[in-house]
CSV table of C-alpha atoms and ligand atoms in Angstrom, one decimal:
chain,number,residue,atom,x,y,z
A,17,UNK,CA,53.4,-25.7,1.9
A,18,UNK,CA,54.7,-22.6,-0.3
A,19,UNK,CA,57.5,-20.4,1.7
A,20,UNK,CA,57.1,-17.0,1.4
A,21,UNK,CA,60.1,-16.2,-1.1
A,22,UNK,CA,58.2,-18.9,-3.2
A,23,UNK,CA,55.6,-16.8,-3.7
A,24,UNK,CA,55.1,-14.5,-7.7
A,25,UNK,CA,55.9,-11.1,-7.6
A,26,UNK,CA,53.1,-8.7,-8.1
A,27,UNK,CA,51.6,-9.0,-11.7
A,28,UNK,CA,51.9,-5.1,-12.2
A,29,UNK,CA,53.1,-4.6,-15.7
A,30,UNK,CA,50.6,-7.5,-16.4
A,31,UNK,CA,48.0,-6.5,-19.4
A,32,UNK,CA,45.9,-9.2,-20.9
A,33,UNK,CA,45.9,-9.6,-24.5
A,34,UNK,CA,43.7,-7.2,-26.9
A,35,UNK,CA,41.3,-9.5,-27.4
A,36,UNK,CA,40.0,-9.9,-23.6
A,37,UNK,CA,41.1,-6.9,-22.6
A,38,UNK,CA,37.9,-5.4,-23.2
A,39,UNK,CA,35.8,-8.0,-21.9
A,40,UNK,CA,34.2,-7.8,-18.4
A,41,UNK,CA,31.9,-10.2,-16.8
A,42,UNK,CA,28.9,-11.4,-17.9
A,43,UNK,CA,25.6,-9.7,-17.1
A,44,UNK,CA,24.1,-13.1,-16.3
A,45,UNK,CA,27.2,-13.4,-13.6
A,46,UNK,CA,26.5,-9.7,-11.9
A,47,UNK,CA,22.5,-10.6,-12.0
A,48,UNK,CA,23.0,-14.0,-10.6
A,49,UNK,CA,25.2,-12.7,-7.8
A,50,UNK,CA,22.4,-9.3,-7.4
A,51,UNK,CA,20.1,-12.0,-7.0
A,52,UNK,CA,21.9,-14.4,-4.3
A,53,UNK,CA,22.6,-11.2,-2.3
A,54,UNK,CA,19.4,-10.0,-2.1
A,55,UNK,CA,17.2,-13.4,-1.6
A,56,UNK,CA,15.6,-12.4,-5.2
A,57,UNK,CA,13.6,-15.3,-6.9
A,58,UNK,CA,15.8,-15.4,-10.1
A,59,UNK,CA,14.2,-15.5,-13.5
A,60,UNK,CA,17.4,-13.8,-15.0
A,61,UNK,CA,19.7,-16.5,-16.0
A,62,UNK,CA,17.9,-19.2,-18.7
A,63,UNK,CA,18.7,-22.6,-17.0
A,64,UNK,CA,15.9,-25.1,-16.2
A,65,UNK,CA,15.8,-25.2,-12.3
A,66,UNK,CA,13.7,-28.8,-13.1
A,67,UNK,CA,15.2,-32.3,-13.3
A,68,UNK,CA,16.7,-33.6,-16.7
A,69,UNK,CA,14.1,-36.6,-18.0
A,70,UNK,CA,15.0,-40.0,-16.5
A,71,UNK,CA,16.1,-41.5,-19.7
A,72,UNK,CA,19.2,-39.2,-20.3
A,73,UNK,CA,20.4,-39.8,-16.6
A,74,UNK,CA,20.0,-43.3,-16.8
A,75,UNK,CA,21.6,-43.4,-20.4
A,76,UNK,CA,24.4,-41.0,-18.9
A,77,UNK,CA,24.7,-43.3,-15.5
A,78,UNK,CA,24.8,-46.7,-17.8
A,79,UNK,CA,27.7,-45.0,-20.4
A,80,UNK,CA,30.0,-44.6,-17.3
A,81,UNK,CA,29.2,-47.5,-15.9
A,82,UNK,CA,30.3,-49.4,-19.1
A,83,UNK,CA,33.1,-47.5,-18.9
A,84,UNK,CA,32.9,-45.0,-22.1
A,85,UNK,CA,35.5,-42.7,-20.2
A,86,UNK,CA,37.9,-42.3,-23.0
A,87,UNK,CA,39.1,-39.5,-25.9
A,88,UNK,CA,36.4,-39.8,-29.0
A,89,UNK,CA,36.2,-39.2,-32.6
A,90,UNK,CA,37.2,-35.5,-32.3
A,91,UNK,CA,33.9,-34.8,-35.3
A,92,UNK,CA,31.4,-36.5,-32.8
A,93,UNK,CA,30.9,-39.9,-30.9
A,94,UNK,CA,29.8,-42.4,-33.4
A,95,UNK,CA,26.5,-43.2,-31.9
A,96,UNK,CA,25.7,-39.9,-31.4
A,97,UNK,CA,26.6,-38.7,-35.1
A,98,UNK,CA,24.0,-41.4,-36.3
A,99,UNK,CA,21.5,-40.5,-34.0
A,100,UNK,CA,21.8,-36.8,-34.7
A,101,UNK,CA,21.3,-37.7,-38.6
A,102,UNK,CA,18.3,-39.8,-38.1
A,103,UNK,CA,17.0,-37.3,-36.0
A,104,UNK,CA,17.5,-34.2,-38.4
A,105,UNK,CA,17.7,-35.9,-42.2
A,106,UNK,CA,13.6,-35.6,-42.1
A,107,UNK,CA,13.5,-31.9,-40.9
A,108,UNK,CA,16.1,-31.0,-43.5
A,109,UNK,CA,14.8,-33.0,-46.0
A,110,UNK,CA,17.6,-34.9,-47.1
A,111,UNK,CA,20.0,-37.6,-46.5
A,112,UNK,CA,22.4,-36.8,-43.5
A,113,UNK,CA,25.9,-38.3,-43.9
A,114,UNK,CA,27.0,-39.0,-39.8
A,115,UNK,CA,30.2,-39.0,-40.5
A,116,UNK,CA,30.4,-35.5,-42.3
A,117,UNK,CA,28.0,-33.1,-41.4
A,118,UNK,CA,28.0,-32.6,-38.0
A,119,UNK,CA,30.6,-31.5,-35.8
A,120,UNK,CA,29.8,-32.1,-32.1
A,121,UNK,CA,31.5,-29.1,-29.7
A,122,UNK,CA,31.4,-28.1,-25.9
A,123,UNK,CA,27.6,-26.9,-26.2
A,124,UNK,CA,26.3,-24.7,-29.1
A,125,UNK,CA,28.6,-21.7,-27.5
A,126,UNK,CA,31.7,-23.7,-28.7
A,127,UNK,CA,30.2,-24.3,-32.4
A,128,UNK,CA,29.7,-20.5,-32.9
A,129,UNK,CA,33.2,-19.9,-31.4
A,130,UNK,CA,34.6,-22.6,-33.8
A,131,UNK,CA,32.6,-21.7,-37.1
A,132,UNK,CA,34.2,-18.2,-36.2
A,133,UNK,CA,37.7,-19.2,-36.2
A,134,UNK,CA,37.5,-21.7,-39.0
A,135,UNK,CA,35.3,-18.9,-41.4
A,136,UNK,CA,36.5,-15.6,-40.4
A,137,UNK,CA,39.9,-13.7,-41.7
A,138,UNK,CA,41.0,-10.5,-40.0
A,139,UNK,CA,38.2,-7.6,-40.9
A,140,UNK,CA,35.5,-10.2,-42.6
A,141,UNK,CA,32.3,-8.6,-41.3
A,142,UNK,CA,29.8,-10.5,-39.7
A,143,UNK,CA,26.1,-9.3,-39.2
A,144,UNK,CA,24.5,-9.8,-36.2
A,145,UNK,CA,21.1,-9.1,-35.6
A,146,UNK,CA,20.4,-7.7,-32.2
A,147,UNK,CA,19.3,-8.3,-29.4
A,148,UNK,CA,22.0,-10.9,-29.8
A,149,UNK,CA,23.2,-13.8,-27.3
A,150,UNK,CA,26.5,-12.3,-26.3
A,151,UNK,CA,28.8,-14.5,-26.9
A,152,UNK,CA,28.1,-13.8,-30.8
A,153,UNK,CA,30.2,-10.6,-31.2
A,154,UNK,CA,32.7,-12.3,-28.6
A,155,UNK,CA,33.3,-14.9,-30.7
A,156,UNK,CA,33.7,-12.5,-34.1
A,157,UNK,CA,36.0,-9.8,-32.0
A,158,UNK,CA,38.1,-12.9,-31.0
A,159,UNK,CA,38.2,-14.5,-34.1
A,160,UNK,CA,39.5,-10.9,-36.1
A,161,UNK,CA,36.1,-10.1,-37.5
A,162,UNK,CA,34.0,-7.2,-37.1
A,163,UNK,CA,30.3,-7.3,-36.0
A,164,UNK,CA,28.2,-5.1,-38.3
A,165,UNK,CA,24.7,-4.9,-36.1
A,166,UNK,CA,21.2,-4.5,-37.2
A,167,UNK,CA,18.1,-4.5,-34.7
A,168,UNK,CA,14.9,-6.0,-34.8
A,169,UNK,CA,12.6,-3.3,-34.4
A,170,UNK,CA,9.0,-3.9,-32.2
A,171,UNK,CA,5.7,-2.1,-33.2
A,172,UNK,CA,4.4,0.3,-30.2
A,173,UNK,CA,3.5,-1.6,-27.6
A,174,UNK,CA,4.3,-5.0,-28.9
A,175,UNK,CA,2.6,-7.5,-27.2
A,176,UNK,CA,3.8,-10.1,-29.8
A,177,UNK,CA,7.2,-11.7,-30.7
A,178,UNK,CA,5.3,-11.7,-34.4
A,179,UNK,CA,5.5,-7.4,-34.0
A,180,UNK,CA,9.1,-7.5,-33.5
A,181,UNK,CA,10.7,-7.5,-37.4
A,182,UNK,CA,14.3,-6.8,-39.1
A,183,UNK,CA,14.0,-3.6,-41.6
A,184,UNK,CA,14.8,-5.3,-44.9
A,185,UNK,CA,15.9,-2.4,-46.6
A,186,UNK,CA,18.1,-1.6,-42.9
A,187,UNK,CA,19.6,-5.2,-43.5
A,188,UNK,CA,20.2,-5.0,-47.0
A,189,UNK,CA,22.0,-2.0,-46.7
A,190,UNK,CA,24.3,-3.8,-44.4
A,191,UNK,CA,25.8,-5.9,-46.4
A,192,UNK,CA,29.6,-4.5,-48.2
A,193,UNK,CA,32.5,-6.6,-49.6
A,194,UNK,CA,33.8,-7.3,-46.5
A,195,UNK,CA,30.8,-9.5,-45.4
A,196,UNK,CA,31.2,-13.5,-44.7
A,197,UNK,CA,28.8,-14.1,-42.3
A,198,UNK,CA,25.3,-14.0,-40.9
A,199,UNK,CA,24.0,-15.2,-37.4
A,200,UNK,CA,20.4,-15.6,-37.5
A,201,UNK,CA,18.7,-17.0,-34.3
A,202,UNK,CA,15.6,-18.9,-34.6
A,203,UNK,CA,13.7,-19.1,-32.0
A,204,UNK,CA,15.0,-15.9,-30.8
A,205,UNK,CA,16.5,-15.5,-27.5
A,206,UNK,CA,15.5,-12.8,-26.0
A,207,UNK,CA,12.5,-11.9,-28.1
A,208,UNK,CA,11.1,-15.5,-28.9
A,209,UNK,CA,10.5,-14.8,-32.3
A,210,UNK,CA,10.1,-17.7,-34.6
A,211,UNK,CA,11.0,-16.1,-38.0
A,212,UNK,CA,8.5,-17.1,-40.5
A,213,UNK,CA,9.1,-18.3,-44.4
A,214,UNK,CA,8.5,-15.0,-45.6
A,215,UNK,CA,11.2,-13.5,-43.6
A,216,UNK,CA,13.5,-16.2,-44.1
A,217,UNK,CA,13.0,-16.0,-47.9
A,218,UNK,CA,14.1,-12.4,-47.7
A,219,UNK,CA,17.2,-13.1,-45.7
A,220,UNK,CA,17.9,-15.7,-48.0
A,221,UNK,CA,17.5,-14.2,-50.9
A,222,UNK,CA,20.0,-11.2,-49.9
A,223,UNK,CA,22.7,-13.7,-48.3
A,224,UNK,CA,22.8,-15.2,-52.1
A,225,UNK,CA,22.7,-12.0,-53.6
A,226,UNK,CA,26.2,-11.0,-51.6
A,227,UNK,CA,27.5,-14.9,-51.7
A,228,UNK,CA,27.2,-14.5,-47.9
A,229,UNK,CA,27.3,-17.6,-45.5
A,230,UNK,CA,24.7,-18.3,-42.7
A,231,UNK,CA,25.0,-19.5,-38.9
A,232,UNK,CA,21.6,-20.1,-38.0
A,233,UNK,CA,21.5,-20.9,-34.4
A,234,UNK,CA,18.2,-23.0,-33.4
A,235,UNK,CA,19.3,-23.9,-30.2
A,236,UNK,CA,15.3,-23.0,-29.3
A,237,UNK,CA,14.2,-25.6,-31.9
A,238,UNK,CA,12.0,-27.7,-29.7
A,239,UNK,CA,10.3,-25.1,-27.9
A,240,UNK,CA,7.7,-23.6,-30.0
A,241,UNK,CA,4.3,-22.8,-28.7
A,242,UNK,CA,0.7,-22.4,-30.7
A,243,UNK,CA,1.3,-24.4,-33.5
A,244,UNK,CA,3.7,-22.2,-35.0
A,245,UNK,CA,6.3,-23.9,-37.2
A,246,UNK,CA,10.1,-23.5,-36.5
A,247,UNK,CA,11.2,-23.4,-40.3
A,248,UNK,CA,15.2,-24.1,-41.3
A,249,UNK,CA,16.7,-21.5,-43.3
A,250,UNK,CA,18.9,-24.2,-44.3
A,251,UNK,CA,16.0,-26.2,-45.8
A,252,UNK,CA,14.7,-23.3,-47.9
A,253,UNK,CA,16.3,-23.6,-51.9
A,254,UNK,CA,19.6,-22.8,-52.4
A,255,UNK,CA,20.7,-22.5,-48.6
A,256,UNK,CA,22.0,-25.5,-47.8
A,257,UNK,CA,25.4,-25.3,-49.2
A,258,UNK,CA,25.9,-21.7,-47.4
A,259,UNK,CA,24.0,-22.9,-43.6
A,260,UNK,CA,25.6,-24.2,-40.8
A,261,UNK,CA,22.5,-25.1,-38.3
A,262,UNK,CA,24.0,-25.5,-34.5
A,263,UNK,CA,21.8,-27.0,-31.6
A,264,UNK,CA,22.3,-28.0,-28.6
A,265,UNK,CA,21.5,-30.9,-25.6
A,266,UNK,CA,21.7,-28.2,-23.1
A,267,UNK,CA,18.2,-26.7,-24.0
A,268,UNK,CA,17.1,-30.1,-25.7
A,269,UNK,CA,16.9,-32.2,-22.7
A,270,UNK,CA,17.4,-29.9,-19.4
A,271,UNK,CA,21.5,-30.7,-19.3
A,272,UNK,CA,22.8,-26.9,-19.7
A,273,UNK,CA,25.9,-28.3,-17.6
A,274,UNK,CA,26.8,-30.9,-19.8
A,275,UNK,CA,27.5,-28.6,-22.5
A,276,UNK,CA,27.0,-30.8,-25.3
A,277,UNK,CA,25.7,-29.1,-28.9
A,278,UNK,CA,26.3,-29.4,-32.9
A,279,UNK,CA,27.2,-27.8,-36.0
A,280,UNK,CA,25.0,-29.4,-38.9
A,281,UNK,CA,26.4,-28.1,-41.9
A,282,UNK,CA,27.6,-29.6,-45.9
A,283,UNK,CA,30.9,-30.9,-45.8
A,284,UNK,CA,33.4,-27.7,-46.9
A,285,UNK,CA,32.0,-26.3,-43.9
A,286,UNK,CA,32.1,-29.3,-41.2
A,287,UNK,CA,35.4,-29.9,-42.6
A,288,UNK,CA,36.6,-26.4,-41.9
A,289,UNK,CA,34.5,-25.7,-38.2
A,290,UNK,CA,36.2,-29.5,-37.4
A,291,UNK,CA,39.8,-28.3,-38.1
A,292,UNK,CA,39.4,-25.2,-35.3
A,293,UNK,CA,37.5,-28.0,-33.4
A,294,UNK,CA,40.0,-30.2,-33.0
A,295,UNK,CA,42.4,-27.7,-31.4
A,296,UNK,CA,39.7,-26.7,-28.9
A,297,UNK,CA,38.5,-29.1,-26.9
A,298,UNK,CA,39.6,-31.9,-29.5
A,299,UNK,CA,36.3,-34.1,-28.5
A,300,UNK,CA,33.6,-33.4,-26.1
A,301,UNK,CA,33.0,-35.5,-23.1
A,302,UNK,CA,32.5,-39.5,-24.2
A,303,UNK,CA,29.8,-40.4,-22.3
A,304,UNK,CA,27.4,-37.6,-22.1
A,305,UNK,CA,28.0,-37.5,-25.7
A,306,UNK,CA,26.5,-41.8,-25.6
A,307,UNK,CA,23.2,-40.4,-23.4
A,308,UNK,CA,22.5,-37.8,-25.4
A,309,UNK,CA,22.7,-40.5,-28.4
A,310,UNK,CA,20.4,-42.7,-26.3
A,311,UNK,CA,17.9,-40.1,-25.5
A,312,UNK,CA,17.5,-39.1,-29.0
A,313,UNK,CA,16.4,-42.5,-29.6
A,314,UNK,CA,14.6,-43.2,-26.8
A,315,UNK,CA,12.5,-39.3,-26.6
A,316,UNK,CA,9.9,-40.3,-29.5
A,317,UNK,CA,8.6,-43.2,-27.9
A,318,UNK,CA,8.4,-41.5,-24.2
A,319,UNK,CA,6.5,-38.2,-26.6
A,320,UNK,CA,8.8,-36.4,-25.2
A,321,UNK,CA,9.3,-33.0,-27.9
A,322,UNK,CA,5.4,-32.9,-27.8
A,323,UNK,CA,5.6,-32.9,-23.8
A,324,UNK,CA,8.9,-30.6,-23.9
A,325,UNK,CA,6.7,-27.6,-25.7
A,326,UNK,CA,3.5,-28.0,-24.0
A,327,UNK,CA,5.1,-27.8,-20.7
A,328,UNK,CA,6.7,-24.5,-22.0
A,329,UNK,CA,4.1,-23.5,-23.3
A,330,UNK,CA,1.7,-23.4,-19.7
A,331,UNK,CA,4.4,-22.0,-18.1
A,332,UNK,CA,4.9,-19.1,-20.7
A,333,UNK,CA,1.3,-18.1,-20.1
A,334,UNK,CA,1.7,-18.6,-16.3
A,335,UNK,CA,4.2,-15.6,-16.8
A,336,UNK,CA,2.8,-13.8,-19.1
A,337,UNK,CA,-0.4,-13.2,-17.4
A,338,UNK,CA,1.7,-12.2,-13.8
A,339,UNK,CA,3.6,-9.7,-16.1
A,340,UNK,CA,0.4,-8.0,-17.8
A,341,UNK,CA,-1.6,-8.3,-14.2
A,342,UNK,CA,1.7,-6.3,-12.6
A,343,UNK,CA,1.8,-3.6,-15.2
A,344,UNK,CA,4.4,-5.1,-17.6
A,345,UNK,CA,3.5,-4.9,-21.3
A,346,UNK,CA,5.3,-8.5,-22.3
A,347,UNK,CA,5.7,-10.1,-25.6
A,348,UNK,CA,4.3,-13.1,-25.8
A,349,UNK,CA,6.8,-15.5,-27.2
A,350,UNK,CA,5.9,-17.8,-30.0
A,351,UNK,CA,9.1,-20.2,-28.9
A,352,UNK,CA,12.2,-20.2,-26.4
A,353,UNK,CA,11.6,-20.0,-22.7
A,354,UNK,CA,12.3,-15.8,-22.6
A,355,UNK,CA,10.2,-13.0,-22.6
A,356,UNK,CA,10.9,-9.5,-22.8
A,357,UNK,CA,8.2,-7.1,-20.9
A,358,UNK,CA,8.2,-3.3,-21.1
A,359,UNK,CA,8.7,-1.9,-18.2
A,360,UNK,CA,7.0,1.9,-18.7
A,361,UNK,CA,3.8,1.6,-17.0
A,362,UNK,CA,6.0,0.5,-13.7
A,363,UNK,CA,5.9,2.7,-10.7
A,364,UNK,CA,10.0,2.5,-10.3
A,365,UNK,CA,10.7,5.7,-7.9
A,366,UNK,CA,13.1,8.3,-9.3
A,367,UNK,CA,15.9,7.2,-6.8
A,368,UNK,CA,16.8,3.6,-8.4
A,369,UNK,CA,17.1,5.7,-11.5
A,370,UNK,CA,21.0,6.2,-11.9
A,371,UNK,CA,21.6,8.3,-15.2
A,372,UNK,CA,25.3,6.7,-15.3
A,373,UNK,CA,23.4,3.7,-16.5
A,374,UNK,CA,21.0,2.3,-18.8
A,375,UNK,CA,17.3,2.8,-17.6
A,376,UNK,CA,17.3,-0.9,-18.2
A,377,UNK,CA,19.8,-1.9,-16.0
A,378,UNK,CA,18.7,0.4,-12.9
A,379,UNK,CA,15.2,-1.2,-13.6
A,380,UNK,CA,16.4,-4.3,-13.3
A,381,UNK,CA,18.7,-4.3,-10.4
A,382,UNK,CA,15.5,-2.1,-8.6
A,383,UNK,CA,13.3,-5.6,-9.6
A,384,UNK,CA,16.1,-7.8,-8.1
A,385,UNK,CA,16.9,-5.7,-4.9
A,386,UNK,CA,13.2,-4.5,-4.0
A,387,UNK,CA,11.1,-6.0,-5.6
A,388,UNK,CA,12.9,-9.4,-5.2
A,389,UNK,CA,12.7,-10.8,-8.3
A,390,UNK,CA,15.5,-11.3,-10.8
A,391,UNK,CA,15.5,-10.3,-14.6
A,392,UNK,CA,18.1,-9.5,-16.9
A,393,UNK,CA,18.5,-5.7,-18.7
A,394,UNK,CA,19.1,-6.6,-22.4
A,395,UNK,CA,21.0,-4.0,-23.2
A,396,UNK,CA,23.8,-6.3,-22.6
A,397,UNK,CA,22.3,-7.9,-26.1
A,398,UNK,CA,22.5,-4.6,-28.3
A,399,UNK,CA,25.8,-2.7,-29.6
A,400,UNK,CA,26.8,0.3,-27.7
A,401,UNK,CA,24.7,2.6,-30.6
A,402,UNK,CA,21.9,0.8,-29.9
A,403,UNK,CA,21.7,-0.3,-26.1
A,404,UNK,CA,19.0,2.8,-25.7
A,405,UNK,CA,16.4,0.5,-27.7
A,406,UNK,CA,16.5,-1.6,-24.4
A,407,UNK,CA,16.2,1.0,-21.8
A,408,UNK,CA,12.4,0.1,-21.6
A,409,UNK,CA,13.3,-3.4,-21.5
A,410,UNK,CA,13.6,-6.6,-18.8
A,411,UNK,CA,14.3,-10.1,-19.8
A,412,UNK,CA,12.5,-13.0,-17.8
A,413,UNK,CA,12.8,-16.4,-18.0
A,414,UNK,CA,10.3,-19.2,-17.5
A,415,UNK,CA,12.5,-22.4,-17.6
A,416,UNK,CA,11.7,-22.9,-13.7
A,417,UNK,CA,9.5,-25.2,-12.0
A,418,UNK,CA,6.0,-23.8,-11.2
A,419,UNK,CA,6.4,-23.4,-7.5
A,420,UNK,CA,9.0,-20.6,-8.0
A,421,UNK,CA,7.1,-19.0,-11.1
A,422,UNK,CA,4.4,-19.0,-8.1
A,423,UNK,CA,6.8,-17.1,-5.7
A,424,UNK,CA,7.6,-14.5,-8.0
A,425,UNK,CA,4.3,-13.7,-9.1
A,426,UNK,CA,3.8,-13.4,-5.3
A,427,UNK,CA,6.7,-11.1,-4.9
A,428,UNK,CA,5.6,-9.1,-8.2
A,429,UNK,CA,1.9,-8.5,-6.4
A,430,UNK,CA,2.8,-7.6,-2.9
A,431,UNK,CA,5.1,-5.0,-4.5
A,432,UNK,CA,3.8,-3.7,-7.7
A,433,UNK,CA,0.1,-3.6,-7.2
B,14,PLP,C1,20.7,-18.3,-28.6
B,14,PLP,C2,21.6,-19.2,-27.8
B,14,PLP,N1,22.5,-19.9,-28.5
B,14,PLP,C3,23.4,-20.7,-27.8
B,14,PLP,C4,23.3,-20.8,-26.4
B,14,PLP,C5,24.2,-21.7,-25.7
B,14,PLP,O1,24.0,-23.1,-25.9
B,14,PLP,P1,24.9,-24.1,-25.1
B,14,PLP,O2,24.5,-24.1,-23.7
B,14,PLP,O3,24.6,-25.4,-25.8
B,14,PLP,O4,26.3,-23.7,-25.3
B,14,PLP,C6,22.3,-20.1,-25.7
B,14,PLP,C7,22.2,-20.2,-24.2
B,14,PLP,O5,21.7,-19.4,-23.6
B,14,PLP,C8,21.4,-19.3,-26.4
B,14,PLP,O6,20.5,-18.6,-25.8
């Protein structure tokens, strides 16, 4: 038992390092507690609430059972590197070597974290197009770099992810000497836009003009609705050398816990994300790393991708409709499991409007406390010059099973119409 004069003295001289010092928690944290506190349905935080498929359980189950419990190849688990490059030489259209372009990290949030310290020198700019998932300019801030942000702008009244587009002429103009980097995020968390050739051509076309390289996060890459096709900057001519492509098990099969994701990228740049890698984590847990491997092979014969979108697909209409039946203007997605919804046409009373926050945020908490349902505001996804592009904003999630997208469409009725 520890004795009282055992006991630290009082940190108070304590100050955390620059770096952190700035950070606080995460939205998704203060949301997900909101939500717990107030019995609120939550469609905030984007985890499936619905069991992984049987195949990666068992696969996971059998791995520990024959006992893969130890340190791996720091790059990626052998069977899973070969999977990964069966899986993803057809989509790129080439020849995947196993053994040198991939770099398998702690979920996709450790790849972006890595690629940062392994790419980025003290004041390298990095653009980041916003909304952003916010652990991009984390990772840049921590890694030296500066985050140089440019939004997607929405038409009026956008009722399509299609209607939300980057200003070319605003991006190009981003660009200086100091740029190393671009984070593109296809499908796009929050918006669900699935940019198209067109757009990707353009992007590509200026990160070549500025000898600029590319982290395309495609964590979304399985969930696209209507046909639409999820296209791979890094497939399009002249991008492969400059791409690193990062996905991630998490969204892929259901296991956000297992935090298992990649880095798919030419060798000079798998070498360099694998030499911050390696004094990370070092390697990434053994046997979830074999499952995965196994349910990569097994998920074409169970039609499992075709199954994965189509269920996401029902339930993103399922939403959508409760949103535009309860005044929300939503746009409809095209792939992830998020939508954003305007919030305008609401009837939110002039008391759970605080001016010493974002309209956004005081909508949202008002949705979570009294209305009993959980969103997120994304202006916790823009820069501080830009958060009041959000204040009309709420982000909802519809990776939950249909009996709770049921309850909150309940809860939004009883209190909105
Ligand atoms: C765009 C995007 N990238 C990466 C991640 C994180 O992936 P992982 O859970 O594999 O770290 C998320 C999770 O929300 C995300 O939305």
């Amino acid at each position: 038992m520890a004795s009282r004069q055992h006991r630290s003295p009082a940190p108070t001289s304590f100050t955390p390092a620059r770096r952190v010092q700035h950070f606080g928690p995460t939205v998704f944290a203060e949301f997900t507690a909101l939500a717990n506190q107030h019995g609120a349905v939550n469609l905030g935080q984007g985890f499936p609430d619905f069991p992984a498929p049987a195949f990666i359980k068992e696969a996971a189950r059998e791995a520990i059972a024959q006992d893969r419990n130890q340190y791996t190849r720091s790059a990626g688990h052998p069977s899973l590197v070969q999977a990964l490059a069966h899986v993803y030489a057809p989509l790129f259209r080439r020849l995947l070597d196993p053994l040198t372009n991939f770099v398998v990290t702690a979920g996709a949030t450790e790849a972006i974290f890595a690629t940062m310290q392994a790419l980025l020198d003290p004041g390298d700019q990095v653009i980041l197009i916003e909304p952003f998932y916010d652990s991009y300019p984390a990772s840049v801030t921590m890694a030296g770099g500066e985050p140089i942000y440019v939004p997607l702008r929405p038409q009026d009244g956008a009722a399509q992810a299609t209607e939300w587009a980057l200003d070319l002429d605003e991006l190009a103009q981003a660009f200086t000497e100091r740029t190393r980097l671009l984070v593109l995020n296809t499908p796009h968390n929050p918006v669900g836009k699935v940019f198209n050739r067109e757009e990707l051509t353009a992007i590509a076309r200026l990160v070549q003009e500025h000898d600029v390289l590319v982290l395309s996060d495609e964590v979304y890459e399985w969930m696209v609705y209507d046909g639409v096709e999820h296209v791979r900057i890094a497939s399009l001519p002249g991008m492969w050398e400059r791409t690193i492509t990062l996905g991630s098990a998490g969204k892929t099969f259901s296991v956000t816990g297992w935090k298992i994701g990649w880095a798919i990228a030419p060798p000079h740049l798998a070498k360099a994300i694998l030499m911050a890698h390696q004094w990370i984590p070092f390697c990434v847990a053994t046997p979830l790393q074999e499952a995965v491997a196994q349910a990569f092979e097994q998920a074409p014969e169970e039609g499992y991708f075709d199954w994965l979108s189509a269920m996401y697909q029902a339930k993103r209409d399922r939403l959508i409709r409760v949103l535009e039946e309860t005044g929300f203007v939503p746009t409809a997605p095209q792939g992830s499991y998020f939508v954003v919804a305007d919030t305008r046409q609401l009837d939110v009373p002039e008391t759970a409007l605080d001016a010493s926050e974002p309209r956004d945020v005081a909508v949202c908490r008002w949705l979570t406390t009294e209305v009993g349902v959980a969103a997120i505001p994304p202006s916790a996804f823009y820069s501080p010059e830009h958060k009041h592009l959000a204040q009309h904003l709420a982000r909802f999630c519809f990776c939950k099973t249909d009996s709770v997208l049921d309850e909150a469409a309940q809860r939004l009725t009883d209190k909105l119409l």
